[in-house]
PDB file of C-alpha atoms in Angstrom:
ATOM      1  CA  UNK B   1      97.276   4.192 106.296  1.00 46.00           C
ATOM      2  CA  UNK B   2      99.124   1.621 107.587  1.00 51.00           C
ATOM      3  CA  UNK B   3     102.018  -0.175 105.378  1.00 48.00           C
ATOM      4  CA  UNK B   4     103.328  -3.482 106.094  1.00 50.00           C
ATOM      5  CA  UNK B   5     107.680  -3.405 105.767  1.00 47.00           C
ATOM      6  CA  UNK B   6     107.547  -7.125 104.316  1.00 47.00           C
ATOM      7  CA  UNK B   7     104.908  -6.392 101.203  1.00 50.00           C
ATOM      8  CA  UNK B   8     105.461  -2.912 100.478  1.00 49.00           C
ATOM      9  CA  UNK B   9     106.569  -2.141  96.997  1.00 48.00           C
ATOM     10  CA  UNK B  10     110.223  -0.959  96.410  1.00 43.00           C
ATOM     11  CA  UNK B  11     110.720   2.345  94.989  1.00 45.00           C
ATOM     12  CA  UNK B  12     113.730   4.080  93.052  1.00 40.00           C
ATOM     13  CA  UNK B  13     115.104   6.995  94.728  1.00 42.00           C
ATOM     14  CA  UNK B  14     117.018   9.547  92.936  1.00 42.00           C
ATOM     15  CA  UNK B  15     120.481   8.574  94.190  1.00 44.00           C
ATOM     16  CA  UNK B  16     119.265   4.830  92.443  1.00 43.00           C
ATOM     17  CA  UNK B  17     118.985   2.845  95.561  1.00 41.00           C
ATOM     18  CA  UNK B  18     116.062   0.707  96.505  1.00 40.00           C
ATOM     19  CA  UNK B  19     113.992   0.987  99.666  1.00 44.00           C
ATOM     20  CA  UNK B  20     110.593   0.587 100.817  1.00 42.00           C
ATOM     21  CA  UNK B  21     107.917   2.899 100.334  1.00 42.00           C
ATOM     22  CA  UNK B  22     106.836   4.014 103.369  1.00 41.00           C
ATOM     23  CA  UNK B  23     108.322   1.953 105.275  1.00 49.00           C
ATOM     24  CA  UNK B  24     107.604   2.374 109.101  1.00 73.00           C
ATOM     25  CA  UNK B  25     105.318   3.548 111.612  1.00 84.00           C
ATOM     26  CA  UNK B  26     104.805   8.095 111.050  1.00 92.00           C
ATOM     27  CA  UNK B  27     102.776   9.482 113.646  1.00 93.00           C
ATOM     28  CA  UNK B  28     101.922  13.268 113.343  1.00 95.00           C
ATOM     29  CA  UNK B  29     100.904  14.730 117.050  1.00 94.00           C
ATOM     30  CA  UNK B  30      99.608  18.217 117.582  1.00 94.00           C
ATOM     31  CA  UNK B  31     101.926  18.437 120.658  1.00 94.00           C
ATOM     32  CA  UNK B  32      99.894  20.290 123.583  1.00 93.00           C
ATOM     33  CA  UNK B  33     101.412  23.539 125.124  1.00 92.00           C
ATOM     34  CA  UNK B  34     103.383  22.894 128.199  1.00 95.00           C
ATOM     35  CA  UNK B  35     104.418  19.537 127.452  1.00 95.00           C
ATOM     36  CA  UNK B  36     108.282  18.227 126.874  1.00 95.00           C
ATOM     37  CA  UNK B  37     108.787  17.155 123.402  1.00 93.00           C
ATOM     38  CA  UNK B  38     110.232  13.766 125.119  1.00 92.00           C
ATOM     39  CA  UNK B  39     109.365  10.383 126.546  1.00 92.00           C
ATOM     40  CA  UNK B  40     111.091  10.727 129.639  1.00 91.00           C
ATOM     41  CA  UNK B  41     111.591  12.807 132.445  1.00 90.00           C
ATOM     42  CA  UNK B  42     113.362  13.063 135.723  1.00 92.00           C
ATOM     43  CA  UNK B  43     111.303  16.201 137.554  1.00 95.00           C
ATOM     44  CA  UNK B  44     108.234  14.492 136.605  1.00 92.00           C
ATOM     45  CA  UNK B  45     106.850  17.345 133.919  1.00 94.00           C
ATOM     46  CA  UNK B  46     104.476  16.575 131.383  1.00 94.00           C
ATOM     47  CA  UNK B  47     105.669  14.608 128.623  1.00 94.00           C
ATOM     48  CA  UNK B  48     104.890  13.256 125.328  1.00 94.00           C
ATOM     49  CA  UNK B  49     104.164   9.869 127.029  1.00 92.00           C
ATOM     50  CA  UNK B  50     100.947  11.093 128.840  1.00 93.00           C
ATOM     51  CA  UNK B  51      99.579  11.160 124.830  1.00 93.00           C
ATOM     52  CA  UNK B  52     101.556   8.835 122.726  1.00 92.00           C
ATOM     53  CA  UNK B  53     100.886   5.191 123.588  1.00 89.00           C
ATOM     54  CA  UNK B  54     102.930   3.899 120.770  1.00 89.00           C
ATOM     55  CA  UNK B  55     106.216   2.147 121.429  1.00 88.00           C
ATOM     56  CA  UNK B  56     109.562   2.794 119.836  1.00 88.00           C
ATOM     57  CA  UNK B  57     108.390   6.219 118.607  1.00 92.00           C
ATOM     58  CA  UNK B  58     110.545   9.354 119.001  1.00 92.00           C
ATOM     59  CA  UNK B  59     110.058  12.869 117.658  1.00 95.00           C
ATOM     60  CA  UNK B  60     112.188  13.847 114.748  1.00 94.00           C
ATOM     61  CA  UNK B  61     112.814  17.688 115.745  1.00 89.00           C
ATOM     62  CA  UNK B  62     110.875  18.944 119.089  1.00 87.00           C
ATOM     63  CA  UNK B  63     109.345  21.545 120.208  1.00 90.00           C
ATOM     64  CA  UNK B  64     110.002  23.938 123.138  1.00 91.00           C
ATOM     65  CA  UNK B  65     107.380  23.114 126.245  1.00 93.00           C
ATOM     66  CA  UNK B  66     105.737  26.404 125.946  1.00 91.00           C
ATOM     67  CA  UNK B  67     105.040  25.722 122.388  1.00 90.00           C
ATOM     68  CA  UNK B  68     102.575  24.028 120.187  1.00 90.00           C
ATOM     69  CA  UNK B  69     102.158  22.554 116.924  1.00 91.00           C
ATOM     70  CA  UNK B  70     102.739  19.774 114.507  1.00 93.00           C
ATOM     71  CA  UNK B  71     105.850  17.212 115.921  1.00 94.00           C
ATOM     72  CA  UNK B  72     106.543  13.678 113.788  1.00 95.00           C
ATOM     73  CA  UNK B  73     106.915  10.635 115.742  1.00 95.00           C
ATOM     74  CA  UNK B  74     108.654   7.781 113.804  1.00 94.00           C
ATOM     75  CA  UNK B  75     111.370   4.842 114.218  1.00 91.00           C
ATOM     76  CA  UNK B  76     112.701   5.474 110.982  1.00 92.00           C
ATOM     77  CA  UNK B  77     116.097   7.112 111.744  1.00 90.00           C
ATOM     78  CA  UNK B  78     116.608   7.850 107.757  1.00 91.00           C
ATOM     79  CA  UNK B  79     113.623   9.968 108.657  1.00 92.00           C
ATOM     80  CA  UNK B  80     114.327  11.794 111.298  1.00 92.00           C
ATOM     81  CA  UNK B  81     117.940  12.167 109.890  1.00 92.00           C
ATOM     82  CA  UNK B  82     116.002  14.081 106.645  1.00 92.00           C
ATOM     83  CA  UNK B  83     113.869  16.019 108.758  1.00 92.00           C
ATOM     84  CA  UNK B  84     116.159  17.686 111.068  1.00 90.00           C
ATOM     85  CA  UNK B  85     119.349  17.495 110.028  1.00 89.00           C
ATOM     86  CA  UNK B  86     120.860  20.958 108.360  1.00 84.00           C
ATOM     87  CA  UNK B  87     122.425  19.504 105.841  1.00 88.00           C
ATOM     88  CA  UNK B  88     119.056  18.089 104.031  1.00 89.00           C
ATOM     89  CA  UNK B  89     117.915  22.072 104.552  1.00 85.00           C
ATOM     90  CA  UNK B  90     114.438  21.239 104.743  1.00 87.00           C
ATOM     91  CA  UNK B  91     112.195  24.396 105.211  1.00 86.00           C
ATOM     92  CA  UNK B  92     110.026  24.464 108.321  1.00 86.00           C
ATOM     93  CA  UNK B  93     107.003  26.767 108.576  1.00 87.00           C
ATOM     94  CA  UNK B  94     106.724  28.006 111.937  1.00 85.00           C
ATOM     95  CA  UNK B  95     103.502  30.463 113.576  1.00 85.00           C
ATOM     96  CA  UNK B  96     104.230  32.412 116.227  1.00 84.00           C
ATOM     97  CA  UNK B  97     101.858  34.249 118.616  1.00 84.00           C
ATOM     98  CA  UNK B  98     103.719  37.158 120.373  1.00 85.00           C
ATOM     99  CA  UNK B  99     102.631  40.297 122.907  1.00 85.00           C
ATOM    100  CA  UNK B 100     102.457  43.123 121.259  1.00 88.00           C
ATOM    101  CA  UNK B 101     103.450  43.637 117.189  1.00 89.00           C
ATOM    102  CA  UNK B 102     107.146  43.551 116.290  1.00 93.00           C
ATOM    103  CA  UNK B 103     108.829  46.702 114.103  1.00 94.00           C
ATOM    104  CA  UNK B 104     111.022  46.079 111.279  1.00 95.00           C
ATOM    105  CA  UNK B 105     113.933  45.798 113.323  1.00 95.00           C
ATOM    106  CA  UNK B 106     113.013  43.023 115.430  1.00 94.00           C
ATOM    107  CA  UNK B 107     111.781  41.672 112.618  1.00 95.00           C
ATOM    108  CA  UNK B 108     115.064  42.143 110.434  1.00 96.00           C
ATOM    109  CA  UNK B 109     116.956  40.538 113.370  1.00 93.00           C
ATOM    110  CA  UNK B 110     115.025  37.491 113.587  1.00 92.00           C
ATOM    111  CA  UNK B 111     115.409  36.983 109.368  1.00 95.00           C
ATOM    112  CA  UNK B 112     118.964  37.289 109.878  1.00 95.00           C
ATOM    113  CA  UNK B 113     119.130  33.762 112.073  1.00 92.00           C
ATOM    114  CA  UNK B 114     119.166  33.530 115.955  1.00 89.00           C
ATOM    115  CA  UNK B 115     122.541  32.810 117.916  1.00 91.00           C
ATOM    116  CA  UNK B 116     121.659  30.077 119.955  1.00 88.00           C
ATOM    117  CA  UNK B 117     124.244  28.673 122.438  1.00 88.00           C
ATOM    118  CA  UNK B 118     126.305  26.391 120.049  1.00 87.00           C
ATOM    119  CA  UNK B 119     125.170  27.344 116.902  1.00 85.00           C
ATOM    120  CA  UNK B 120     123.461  30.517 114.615  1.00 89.00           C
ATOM    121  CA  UNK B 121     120.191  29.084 113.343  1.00 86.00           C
ATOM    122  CA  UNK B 122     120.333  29.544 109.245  1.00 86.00           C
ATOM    123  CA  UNK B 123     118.492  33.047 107.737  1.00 91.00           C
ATOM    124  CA  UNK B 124     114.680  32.816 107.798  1.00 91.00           C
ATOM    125  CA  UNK B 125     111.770  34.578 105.874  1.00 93.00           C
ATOM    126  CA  UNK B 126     109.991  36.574 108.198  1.00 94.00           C
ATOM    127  CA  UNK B 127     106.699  38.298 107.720  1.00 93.00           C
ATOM    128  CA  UNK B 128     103.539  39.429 110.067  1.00 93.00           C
ATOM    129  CA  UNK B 129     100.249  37.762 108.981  1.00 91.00           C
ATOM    130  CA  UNK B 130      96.685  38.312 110.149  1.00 88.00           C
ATOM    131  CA  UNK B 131      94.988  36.358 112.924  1.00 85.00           C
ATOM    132  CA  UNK B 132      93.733  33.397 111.688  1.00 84.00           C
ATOM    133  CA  UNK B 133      89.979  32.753 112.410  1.00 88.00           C
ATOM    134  CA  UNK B 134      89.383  30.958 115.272  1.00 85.00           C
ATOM    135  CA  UNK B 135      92.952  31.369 117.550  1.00 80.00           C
ATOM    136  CA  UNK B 136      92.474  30.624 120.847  1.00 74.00           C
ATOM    137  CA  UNK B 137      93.784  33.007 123.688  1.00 72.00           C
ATOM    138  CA  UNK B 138      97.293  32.608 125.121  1.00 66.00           C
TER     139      UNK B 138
END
């Protein structure tokens, strides 16, 4: 539902400060496999532009290309700030469809965080679940 900036009813946060409820445009796209998790692009791959005809949108967190799933599109940097910054810590649920079933020790390895480039992502539960009704082929 729509919310218009200028009428919406302040709220009290717990810190005490005042803002608007709502405030802003929040778009929630199920973000096609093989697309970029961006507006632009210089090689010409497909990008969240092809779906999102909104302006001054942007994705707060992304998601690789050969991934799918829920991505939030807003211009509310406060937002985006909460939703992917580390220091907020805000749990993410993530699905993943994989060849093959993992053993404990892949498994183990992936709970203890992933070293990345710059960075070792934080410690994650980690648990097999069954095939949910319906899942398309990869």
């Amino acid at each position: 539902m729509p919310v218009n900036p200028a009428t919406a009813r302040p709220r009290r946060t717990w810190s005490g400060s005042s803002r608007i409820a709502h405030a802003g445009r929040v778009l929630l796209l199920n973000k096609p496999y093989g697309v970029l998790c961006q507006f632009s692009d210089a090689h010409g791959r497909p990008m969240l532009a092809a779906y999102v005809d909104v302006p001054d949108v942007y994705p707060a967190g992304r998601l690789d290309a050969d991934s799918e799933g829920l991505v939030i599109l807003t211009a509310d940097g406060g937002l985006q700030a909460r939703i992917t910054s580390p220091r907020h810590k805000l749990p993410k649920t993530y699905w993943a469809q994989v060849e093959g079933e993992p053993g404990p020790g892949q498994l183990a390895l992936l709970a203890a965080g992933v070293v990345l480039d710059d960075f070792t992502t934080a410690p994650a539960t980690v648990r097999i679940i069954a095939e949910p009704p319906g899942l398309w082929p990869r």
